[in-house]
Coordinates of C-alpha atoms in Angstrom, one line a residue:
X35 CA 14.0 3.0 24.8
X36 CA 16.8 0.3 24.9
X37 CA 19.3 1.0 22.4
X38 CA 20.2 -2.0 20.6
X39 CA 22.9 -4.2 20.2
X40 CA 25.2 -5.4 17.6
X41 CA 23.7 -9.0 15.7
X42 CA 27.0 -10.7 16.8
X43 CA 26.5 -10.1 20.2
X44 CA 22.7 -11.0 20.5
X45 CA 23.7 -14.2 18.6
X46 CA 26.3 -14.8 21.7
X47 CA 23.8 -14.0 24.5
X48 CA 21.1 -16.5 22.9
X49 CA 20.6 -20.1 24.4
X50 CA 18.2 -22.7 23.2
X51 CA 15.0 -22.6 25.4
X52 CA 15.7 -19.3 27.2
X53 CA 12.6 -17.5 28.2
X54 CA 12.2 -14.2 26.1
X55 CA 12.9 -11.2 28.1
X56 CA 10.6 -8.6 27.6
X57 CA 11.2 -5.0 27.6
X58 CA 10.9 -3.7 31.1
X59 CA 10.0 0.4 30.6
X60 CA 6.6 1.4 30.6
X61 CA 6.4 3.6 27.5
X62 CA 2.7 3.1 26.2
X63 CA 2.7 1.6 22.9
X64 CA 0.9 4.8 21.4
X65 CA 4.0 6.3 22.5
X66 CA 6.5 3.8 20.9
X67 CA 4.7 3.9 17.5
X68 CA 4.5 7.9 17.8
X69 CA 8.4 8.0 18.4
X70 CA 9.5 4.9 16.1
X71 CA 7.3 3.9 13.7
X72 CA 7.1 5.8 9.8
X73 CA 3.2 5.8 9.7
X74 CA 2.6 7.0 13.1
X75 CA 4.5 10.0 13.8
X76 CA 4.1 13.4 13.3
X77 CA 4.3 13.8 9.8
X78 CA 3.5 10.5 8.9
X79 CA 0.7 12.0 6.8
X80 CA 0.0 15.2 4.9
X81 CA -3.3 16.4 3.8
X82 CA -3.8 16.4 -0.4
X83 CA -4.5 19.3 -1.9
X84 CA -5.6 17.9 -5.5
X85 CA -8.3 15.6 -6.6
X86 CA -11.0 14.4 -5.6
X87 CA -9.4 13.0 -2.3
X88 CA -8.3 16.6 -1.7
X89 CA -7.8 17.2 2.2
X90 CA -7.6 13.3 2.6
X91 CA -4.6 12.3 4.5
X92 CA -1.5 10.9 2.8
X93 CA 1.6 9.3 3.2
X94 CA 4.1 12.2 2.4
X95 CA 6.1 10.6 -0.7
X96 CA 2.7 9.6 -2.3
X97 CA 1.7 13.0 -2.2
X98 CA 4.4 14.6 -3.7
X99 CA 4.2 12.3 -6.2
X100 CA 0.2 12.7 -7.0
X101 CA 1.0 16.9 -6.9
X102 CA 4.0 16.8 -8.4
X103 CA 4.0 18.8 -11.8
X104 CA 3.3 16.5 -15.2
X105 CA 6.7 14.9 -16.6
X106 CA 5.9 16.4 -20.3
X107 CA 5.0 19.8 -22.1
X108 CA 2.3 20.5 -23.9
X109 CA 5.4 20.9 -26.1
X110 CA 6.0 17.2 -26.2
X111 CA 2.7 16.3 -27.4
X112 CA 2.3 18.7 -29.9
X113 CA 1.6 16.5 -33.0
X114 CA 1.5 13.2 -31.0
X115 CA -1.1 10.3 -32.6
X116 CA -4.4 10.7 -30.9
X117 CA -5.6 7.2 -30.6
X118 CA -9.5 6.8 -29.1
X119 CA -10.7 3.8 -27.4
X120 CA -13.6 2.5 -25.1
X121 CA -10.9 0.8 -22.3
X122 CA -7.2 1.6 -21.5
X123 CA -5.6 -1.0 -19.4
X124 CA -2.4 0.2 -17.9
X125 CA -0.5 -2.8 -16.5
X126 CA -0.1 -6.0 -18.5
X127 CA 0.2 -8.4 -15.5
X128 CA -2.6 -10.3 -14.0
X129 CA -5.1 -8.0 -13.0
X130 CA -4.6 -6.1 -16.3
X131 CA -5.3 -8.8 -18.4
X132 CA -8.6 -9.9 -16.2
X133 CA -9.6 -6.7 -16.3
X134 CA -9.2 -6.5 -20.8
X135 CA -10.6 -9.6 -21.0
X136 CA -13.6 -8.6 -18.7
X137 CA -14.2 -5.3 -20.5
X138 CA -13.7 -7.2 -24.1
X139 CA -16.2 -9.5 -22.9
X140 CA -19.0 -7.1 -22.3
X141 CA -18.0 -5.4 -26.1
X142 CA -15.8 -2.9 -25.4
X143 CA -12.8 -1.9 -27.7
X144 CA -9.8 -2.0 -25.1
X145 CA -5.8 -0.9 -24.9
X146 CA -3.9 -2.6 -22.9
X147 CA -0.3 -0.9 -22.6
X148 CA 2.7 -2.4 -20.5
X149 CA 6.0 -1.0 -20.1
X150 CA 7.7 -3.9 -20.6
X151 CA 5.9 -7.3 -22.6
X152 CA 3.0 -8.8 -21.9
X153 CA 3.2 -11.3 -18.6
X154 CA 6.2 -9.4 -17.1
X155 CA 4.9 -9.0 -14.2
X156 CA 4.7 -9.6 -10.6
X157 CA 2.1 -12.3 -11.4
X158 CA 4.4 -14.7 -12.2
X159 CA 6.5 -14.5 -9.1
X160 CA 3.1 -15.6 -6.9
X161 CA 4.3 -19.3 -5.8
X162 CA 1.8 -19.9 -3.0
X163 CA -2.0 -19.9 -4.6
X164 CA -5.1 -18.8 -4.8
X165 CA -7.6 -18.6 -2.2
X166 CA -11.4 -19.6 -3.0
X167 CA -14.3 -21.2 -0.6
X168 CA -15.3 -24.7 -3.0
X169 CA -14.9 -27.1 -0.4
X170 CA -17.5 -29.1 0.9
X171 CA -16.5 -27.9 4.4
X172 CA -16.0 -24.0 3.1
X173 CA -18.3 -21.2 2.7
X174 CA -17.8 -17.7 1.9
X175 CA -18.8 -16.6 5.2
X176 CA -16.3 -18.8 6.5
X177 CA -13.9 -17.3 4.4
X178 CA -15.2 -13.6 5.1
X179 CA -14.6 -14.0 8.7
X180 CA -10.7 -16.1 8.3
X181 CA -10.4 -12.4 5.8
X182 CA -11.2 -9.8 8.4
X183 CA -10.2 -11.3 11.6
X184 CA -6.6 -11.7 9.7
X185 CA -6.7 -8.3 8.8
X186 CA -7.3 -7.1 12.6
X187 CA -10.6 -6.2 11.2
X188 CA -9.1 -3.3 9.6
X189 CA -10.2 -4.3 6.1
X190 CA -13.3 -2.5 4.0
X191 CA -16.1 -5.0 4.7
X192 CA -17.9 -4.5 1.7
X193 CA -14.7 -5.2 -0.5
X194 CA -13.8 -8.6 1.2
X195 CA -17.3 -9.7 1.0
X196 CA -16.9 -9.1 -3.1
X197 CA -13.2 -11.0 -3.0
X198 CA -15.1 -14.6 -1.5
X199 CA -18.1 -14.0 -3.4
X200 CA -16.1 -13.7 -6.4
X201 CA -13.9 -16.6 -5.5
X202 CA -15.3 -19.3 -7.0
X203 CA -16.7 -18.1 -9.9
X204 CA -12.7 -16.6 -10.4
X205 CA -11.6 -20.4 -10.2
X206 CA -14.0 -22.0 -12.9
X207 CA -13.2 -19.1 -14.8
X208 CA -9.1 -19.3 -14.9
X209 CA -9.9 -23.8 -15.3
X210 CA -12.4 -22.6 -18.2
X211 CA -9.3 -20.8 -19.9
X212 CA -6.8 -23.8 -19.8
X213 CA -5.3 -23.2 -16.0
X214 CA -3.8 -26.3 -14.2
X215 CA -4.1 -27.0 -10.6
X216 CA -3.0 -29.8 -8.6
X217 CA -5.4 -32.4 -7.8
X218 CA -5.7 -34.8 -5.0
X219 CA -3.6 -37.8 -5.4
X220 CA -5.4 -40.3 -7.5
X221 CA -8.2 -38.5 -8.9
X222 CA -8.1 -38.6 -12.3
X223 CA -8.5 -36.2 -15.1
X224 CA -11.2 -34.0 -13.7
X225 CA -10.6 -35.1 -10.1
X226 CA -11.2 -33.6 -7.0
X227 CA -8.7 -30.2 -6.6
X228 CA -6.4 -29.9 -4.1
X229 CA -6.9 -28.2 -1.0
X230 CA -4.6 -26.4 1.4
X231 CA -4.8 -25.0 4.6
X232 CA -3.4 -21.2 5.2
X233 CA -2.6 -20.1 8.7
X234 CA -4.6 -18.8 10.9
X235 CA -7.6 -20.1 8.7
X236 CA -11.0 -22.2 9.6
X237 CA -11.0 -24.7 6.7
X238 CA -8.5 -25.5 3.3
X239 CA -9.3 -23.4 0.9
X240 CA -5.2 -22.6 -1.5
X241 CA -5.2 -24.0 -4.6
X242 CA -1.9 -23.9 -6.4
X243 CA -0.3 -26.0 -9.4
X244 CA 3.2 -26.8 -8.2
X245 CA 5.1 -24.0 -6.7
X246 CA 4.5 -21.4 -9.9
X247 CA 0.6 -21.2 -9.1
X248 CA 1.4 -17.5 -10.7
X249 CA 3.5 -18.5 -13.9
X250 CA 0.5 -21.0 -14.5
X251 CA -2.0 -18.2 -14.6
X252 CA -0.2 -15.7 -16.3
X253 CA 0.5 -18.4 -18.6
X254 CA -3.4 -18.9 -19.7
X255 CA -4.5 -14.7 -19.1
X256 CA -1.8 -14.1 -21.7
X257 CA -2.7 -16.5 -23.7
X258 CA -6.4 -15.7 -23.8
X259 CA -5.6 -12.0 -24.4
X260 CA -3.3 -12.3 -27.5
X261 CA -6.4 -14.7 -28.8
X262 CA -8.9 -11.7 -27.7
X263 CA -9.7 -9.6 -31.2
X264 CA -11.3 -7.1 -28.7
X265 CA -7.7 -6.0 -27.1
X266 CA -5.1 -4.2 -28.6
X267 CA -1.7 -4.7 -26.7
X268 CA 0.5 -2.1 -26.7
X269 CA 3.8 -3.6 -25.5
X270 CA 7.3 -1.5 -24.5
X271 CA 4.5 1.3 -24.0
X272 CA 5.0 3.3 -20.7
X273 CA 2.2 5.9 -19.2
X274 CA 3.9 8.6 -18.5
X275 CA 1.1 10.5 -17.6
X276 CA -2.8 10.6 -17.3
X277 CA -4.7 13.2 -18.9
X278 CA -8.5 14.8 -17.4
X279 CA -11.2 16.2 -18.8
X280 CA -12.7 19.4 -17.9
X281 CA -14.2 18.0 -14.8
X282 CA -10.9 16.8 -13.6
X283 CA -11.9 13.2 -14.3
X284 CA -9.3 10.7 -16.2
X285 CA -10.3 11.0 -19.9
X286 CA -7.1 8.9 -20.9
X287 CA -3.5 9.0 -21.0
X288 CA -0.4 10.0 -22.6
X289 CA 2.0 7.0 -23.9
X290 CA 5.3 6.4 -24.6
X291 CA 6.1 4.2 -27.2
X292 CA 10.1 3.3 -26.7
X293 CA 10.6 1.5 -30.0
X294 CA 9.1 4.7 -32.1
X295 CA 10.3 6.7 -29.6
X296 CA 7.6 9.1 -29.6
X297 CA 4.3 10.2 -27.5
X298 CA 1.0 8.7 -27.9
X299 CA -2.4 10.3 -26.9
X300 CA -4.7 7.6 -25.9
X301 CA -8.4 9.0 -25.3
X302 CA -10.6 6.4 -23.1
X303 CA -13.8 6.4 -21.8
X304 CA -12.2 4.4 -18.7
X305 CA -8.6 3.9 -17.4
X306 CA -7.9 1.4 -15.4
X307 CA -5.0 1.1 -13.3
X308 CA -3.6 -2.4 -12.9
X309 CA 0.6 -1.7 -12.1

């Protein structure tokens, strides 16, 4: 393979309009992403030996991490608050908080707990919108087939087909909770939304209020959770590990509360992992 040159150099050798010149040996491609590329090589993946994805194929550092041994003693729990609960949320971003407010919704007593506060997440970093099929020109079969052939028809079929199903009914929702979005110049209060077009796709289908679609949405989940009497929030509370049951199935977790600065035992009947 050609070895490669400093940036300098290439910047010199570059003209405007010059015809790209492409590589001229006649490695196969398998071979190039076998020799050069992390997730193609020979130990690009190990099998697990734990769980219930045991014997799966992993990316090395994820496994070592999933069979590494627990952070904590039993020592270090000894005496710790046992706390029961229906729901544990771990992750206080977006997804945690739909997912608390889902789960409160249907009755459930739920925990959210976040290592840092409430809405400090990578949620509100999102600048470019949400994608949803409500045009007049849209569908969700549109919208199924921009997904996958995007995707090099690698993604899980059944599992995109959910996402533009879900779509719409995710946009009334987040307008139901107090979410702006732009609108199409001139409509008034109410109006028409407004509609972009991502690459690569058949019809317009981003919404997005402004450039901080995501600070606008975590503005109104956050919002709509502190209101929730259903949801305890549990904030400056790390999981710093998850504990199983006797079938091996995630029965909770253990929490780290940094301002008591002391372990929590959090019993659930369902963990769900949002970080």
């Amino acid at each position: 393979m050609t070895a490669s040159i400093p940036y300098l150099e290439a910047r010199q050798c570059y003209v405007t309009g010059m015809v790209p010149v492409f590589r001229s040996d006649s490695t196969p491609i398998e071979q190039l992403l076998r020799d050069w590329h992390p997730d193609h090589g020979s130990n690009a993946r190990v099998p697990l030996s734990i769980g219930v994805n045991r014997g799966d194929p992993c990316q090395p550092e994820l496994a070592r991490q999933l069979q590494a041994n627990s952070l904590i003693e039993d020592i270090d729990t000894a005496g710790a608050q046992l706390v029961t609960t229906d729901v544990l949320v771990i992750g206080g971003g977006g997804g945690g908080c739909a997912a608390a407010l889902t789960a409160a919704k249907q009755g459930a007593e739920v925990i959210l707990a976040t290592k840092l506060l409430l809405g400090d997440s990578n949620t509100v970093m999102a600048e470019g919108g949400i994608q949803a099929a409500v045009g007049a020109d849209d569908s969700p079969q549109l919208h199924f087939e921009d997904t996958l052939r995007a995707g090099h028809f690698c993604g899980e079929p059944e599992l995109v087909a959910q996402m533009v199903m879900d779509g719409p009914d995710v946009m009334r929702w987040l307008i139901q909770l107090g979410m702006m979005f732009d609108l199409e110049e001139g409509s008034p209060f109410g109006g028409t939304l407004l509609r972009k077009k991502p690459g690569g796709a058949s019809a317009a289908r981003i919404h997005s209020y402004r450039d901080y679609t995501g600070l606008e949405m975590m503005r109104v989940l956050r919002e709509a959770v502190d209101l929730d009497p259903g949801i305890s929030v549990w904030n400056r509370c790390p999981v710093v590990e998850l504990l199983s049951d006797e079938r091996g199935r995630c029965a909770g977790a253990v929490v780290y509360n940094l301002e008591w600065r002391s372990f929590v035992m959090v019993r659930a009947r369902s963990v769900i992992l949002a970080t």
